[in-house]
Coordinates of C-alpha atoms in Angstrom, one line a residue:
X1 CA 26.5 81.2 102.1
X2 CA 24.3 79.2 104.7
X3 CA 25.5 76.1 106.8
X4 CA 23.8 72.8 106.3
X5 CA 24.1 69.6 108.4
X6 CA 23.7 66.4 106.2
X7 CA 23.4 63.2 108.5
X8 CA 23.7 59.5 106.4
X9 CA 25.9 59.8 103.2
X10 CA 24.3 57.2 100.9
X11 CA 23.1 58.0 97.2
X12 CA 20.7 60.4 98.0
X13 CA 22.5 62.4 101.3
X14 CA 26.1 62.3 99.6
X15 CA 23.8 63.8 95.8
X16 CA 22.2 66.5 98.3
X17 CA 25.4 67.7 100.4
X18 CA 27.3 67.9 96.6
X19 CA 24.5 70.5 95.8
X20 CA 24.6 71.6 98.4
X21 CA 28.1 72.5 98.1
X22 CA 28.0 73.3 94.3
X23 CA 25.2 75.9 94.9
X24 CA 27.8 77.7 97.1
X25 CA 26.7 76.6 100.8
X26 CA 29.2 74.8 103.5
X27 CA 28.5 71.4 104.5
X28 CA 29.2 68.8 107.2
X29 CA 28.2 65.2 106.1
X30 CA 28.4 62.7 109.2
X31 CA 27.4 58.8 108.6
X32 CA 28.1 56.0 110.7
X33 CA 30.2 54.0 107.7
X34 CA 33.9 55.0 107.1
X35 CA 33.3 54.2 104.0
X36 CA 30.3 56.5 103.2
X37 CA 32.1 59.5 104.8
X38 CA 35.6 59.0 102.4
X39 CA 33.7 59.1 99.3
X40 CA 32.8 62.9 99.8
X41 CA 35.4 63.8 102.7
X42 CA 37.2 65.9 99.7
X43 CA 34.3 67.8 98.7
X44 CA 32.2 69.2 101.9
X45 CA 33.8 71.2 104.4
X46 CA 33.9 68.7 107.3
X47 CA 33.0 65.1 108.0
X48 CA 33.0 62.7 110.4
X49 CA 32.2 59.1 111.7
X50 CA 29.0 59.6 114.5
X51 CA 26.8 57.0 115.6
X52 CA 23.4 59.2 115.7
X53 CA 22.1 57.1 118.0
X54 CA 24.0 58.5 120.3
X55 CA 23.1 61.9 121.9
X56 CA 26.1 63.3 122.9
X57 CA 27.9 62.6 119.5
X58 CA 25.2 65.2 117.7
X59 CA 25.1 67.5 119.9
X60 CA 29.3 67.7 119.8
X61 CA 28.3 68.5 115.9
X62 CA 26.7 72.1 117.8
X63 CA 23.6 70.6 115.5
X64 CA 21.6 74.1 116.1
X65 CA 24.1 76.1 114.3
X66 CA 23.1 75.0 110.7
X67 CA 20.4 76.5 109.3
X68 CA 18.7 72.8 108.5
X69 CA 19.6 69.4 108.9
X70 CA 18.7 67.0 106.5
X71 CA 18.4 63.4 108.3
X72 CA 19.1 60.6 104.9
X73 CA 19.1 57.9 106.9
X74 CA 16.8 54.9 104.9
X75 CA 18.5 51.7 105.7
X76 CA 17.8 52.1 109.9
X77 CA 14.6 52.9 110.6
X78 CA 15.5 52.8 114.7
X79 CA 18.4 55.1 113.5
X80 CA 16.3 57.7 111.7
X81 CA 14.1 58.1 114.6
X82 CA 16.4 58.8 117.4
X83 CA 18.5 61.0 115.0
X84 CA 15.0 62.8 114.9
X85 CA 14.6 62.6 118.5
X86 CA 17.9 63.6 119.6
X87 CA 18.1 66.9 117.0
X88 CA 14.7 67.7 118.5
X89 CA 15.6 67.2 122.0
X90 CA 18.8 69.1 121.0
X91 CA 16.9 72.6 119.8
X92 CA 17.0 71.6 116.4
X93 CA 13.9 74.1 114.0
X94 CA 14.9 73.1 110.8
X95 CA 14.7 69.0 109.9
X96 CA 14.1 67.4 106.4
X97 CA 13.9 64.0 106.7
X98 CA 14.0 60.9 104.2
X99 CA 11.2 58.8 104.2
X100 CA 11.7 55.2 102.6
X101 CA 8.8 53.5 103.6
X102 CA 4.7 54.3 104.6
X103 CA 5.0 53.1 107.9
X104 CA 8.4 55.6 108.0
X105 CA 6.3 58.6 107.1
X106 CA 3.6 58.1 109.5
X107 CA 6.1 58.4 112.6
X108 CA 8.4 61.0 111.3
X109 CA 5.7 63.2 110.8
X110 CA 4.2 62.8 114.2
X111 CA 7.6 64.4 115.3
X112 CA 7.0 67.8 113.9
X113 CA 9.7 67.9 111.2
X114 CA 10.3 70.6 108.5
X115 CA 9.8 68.5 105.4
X116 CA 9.5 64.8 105.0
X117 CA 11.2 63.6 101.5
X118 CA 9.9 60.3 99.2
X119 CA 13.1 60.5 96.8
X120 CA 11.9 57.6 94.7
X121 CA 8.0 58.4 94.3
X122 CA 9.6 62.2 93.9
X123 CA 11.8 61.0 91.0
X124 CA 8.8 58.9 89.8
X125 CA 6.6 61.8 89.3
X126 CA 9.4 64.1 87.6
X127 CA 9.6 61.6 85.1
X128 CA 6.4 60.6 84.4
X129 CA 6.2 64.6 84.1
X130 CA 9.0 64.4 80.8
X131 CA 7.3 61.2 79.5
X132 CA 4.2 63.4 79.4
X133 CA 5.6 66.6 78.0
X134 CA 9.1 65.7 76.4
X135 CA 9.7 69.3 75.4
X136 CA 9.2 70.6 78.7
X137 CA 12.9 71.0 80.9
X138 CA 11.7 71.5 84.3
X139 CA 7.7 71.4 85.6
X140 CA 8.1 72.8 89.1
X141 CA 5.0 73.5 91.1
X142 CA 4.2 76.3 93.0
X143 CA 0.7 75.2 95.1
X144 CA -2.7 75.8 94.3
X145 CA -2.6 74.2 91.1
X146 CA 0.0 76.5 89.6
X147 CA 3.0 75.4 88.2
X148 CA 6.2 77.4 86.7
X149 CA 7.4 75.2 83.1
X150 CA 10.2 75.8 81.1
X151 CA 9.5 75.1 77.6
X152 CA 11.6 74.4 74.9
X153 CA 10.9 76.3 71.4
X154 CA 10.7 73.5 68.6
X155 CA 11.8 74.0 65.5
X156 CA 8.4 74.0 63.9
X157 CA 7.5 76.8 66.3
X158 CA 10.4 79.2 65.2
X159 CA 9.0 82.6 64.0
X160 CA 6.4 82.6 65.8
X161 CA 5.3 85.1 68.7
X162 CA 5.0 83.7 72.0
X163 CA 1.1 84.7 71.5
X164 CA 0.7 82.5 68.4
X165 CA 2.6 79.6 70.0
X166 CA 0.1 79.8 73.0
X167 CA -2.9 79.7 71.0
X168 CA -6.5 79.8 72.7
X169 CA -4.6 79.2 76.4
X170 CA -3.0 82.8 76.0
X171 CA -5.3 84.0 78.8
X172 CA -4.7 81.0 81.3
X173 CA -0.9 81.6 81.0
X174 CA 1.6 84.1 82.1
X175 CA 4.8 84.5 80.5
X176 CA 7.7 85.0 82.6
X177 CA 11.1 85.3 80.4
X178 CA 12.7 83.7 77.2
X179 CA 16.2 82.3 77.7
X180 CA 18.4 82.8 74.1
X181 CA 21.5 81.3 74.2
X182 CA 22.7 82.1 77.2
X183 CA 20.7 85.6 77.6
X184 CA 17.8 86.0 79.5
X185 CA 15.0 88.5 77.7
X186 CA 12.6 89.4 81.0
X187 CA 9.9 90.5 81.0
X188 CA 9.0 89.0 77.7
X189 CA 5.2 90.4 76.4
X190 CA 2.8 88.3 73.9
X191 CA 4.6 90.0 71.2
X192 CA 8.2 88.5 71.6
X193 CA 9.1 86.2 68.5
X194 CA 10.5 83.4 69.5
X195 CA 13.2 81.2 67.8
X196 CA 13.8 77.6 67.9
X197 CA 15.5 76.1 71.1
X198 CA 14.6 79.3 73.1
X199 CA 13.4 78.6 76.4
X200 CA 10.2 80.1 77.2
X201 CA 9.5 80.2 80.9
X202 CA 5.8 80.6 81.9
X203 CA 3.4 80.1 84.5
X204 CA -0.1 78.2 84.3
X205 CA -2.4 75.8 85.5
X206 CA -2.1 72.0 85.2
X207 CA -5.1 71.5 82.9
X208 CA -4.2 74.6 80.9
X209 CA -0.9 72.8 80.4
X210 CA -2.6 69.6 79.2
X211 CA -4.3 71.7 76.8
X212 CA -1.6 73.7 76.1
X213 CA 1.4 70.2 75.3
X214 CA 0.0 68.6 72.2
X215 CA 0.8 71.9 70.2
X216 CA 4.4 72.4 71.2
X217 CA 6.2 69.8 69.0

């Protein structure tokens, strides 16, 4: 179990300390509205009222015990900063920081933060990404223009062996597992006959996935 620090408890910091949480890690959530800090009080392992403008107040949160802080702060730009500031000053390695705005980014990322976040372009892409490939559950990339997909078998498709769903992109594409109803068959070869609604994770470029979508439904 890891210990995070989640600072600003709107929509997005209240969603990511409750993942936080439900992936099995302990969380503080501090924000400077009472309000904000009820809604999850319940649920994360401590919380409190802090103005983050305020120095002191972090570093009484023992801010470099936590192995990141995520700074969700996109209503106050003047907050987010010194929040930024202050962890920094404070010893702080590990920041991830919302970014609500252009100008926003361009500062943060002068201060040498972990990972600066754009939830709404983010979410933008991800479902332009299912508009594009509707049987596809998750499209995660992994750099370099390689991507880990997790496709859903169609019913058309059932009988078939993972090589004959693949088609002409079989070399350009690396299976990883098949999920079956609840049972996970890994490693998985070009052999493996898949049914409908398996899930057939894989791993492949972006253009061989263009390629690859049409023939999936």
């Amino acid at each position: 179990m890891s210990h995070y620090l989640v600072i600003g408890l709107g929509r997005f910091g209240s969603a990511a300390a409750l993942e936080l949480v439900r992936l099995g890690h302990a969380v503080v959530g501090v924000d400077h509205n009472e309000d904000m800090v009820s809604k999850v009080a319940d649920a994360l392992k401590y919380t409190a009222i802090v103005d983050v403008k305020d120095e002191q107040a972090l570093k009484e949160l023992n801010v470099t015990s936590y192995e990141a802080v995520l700074v969700a702060i996109g209503d106050n730009l003047e907050s987010s900063l010194l929040c930024i500031l202050h962890l920094k000053n404070l010893g702080v390695k590990e920041i991830w920081v919302k970014a609500v705005s252009k100008a926003h980014h361009e500062i943060v990322s002068k201060l040498g933060v972990s990972r600066i976040i754009h939830p709404e372009v983010e979410m933008g892409i991800k479902v332009a990404q299912a508009m594009s490939y509707p049987l596809i559950n998750k499209f995660m990339s992994l750099g370099k223009n390689l991507y880990l997909v997790d496709i859903e078998i169609a019913q058309g498709l059932s009988g078939r062996s993972i090589a004959q769903v693949l088609g002409r992109d079989i070399r350009n594409i690396r299976p990883v597992l098949v999920r079956r109803e609840g049972e996970i068959h890994m490693p998985v070869d070009n052999n493996f006959v898949l049914e409908a609604e398996d899930s057939l994770v894989l791993t492949t470029s972006l253009t061989t996935l263009n390629d690859l979508a049409p023939r999936l439904g």
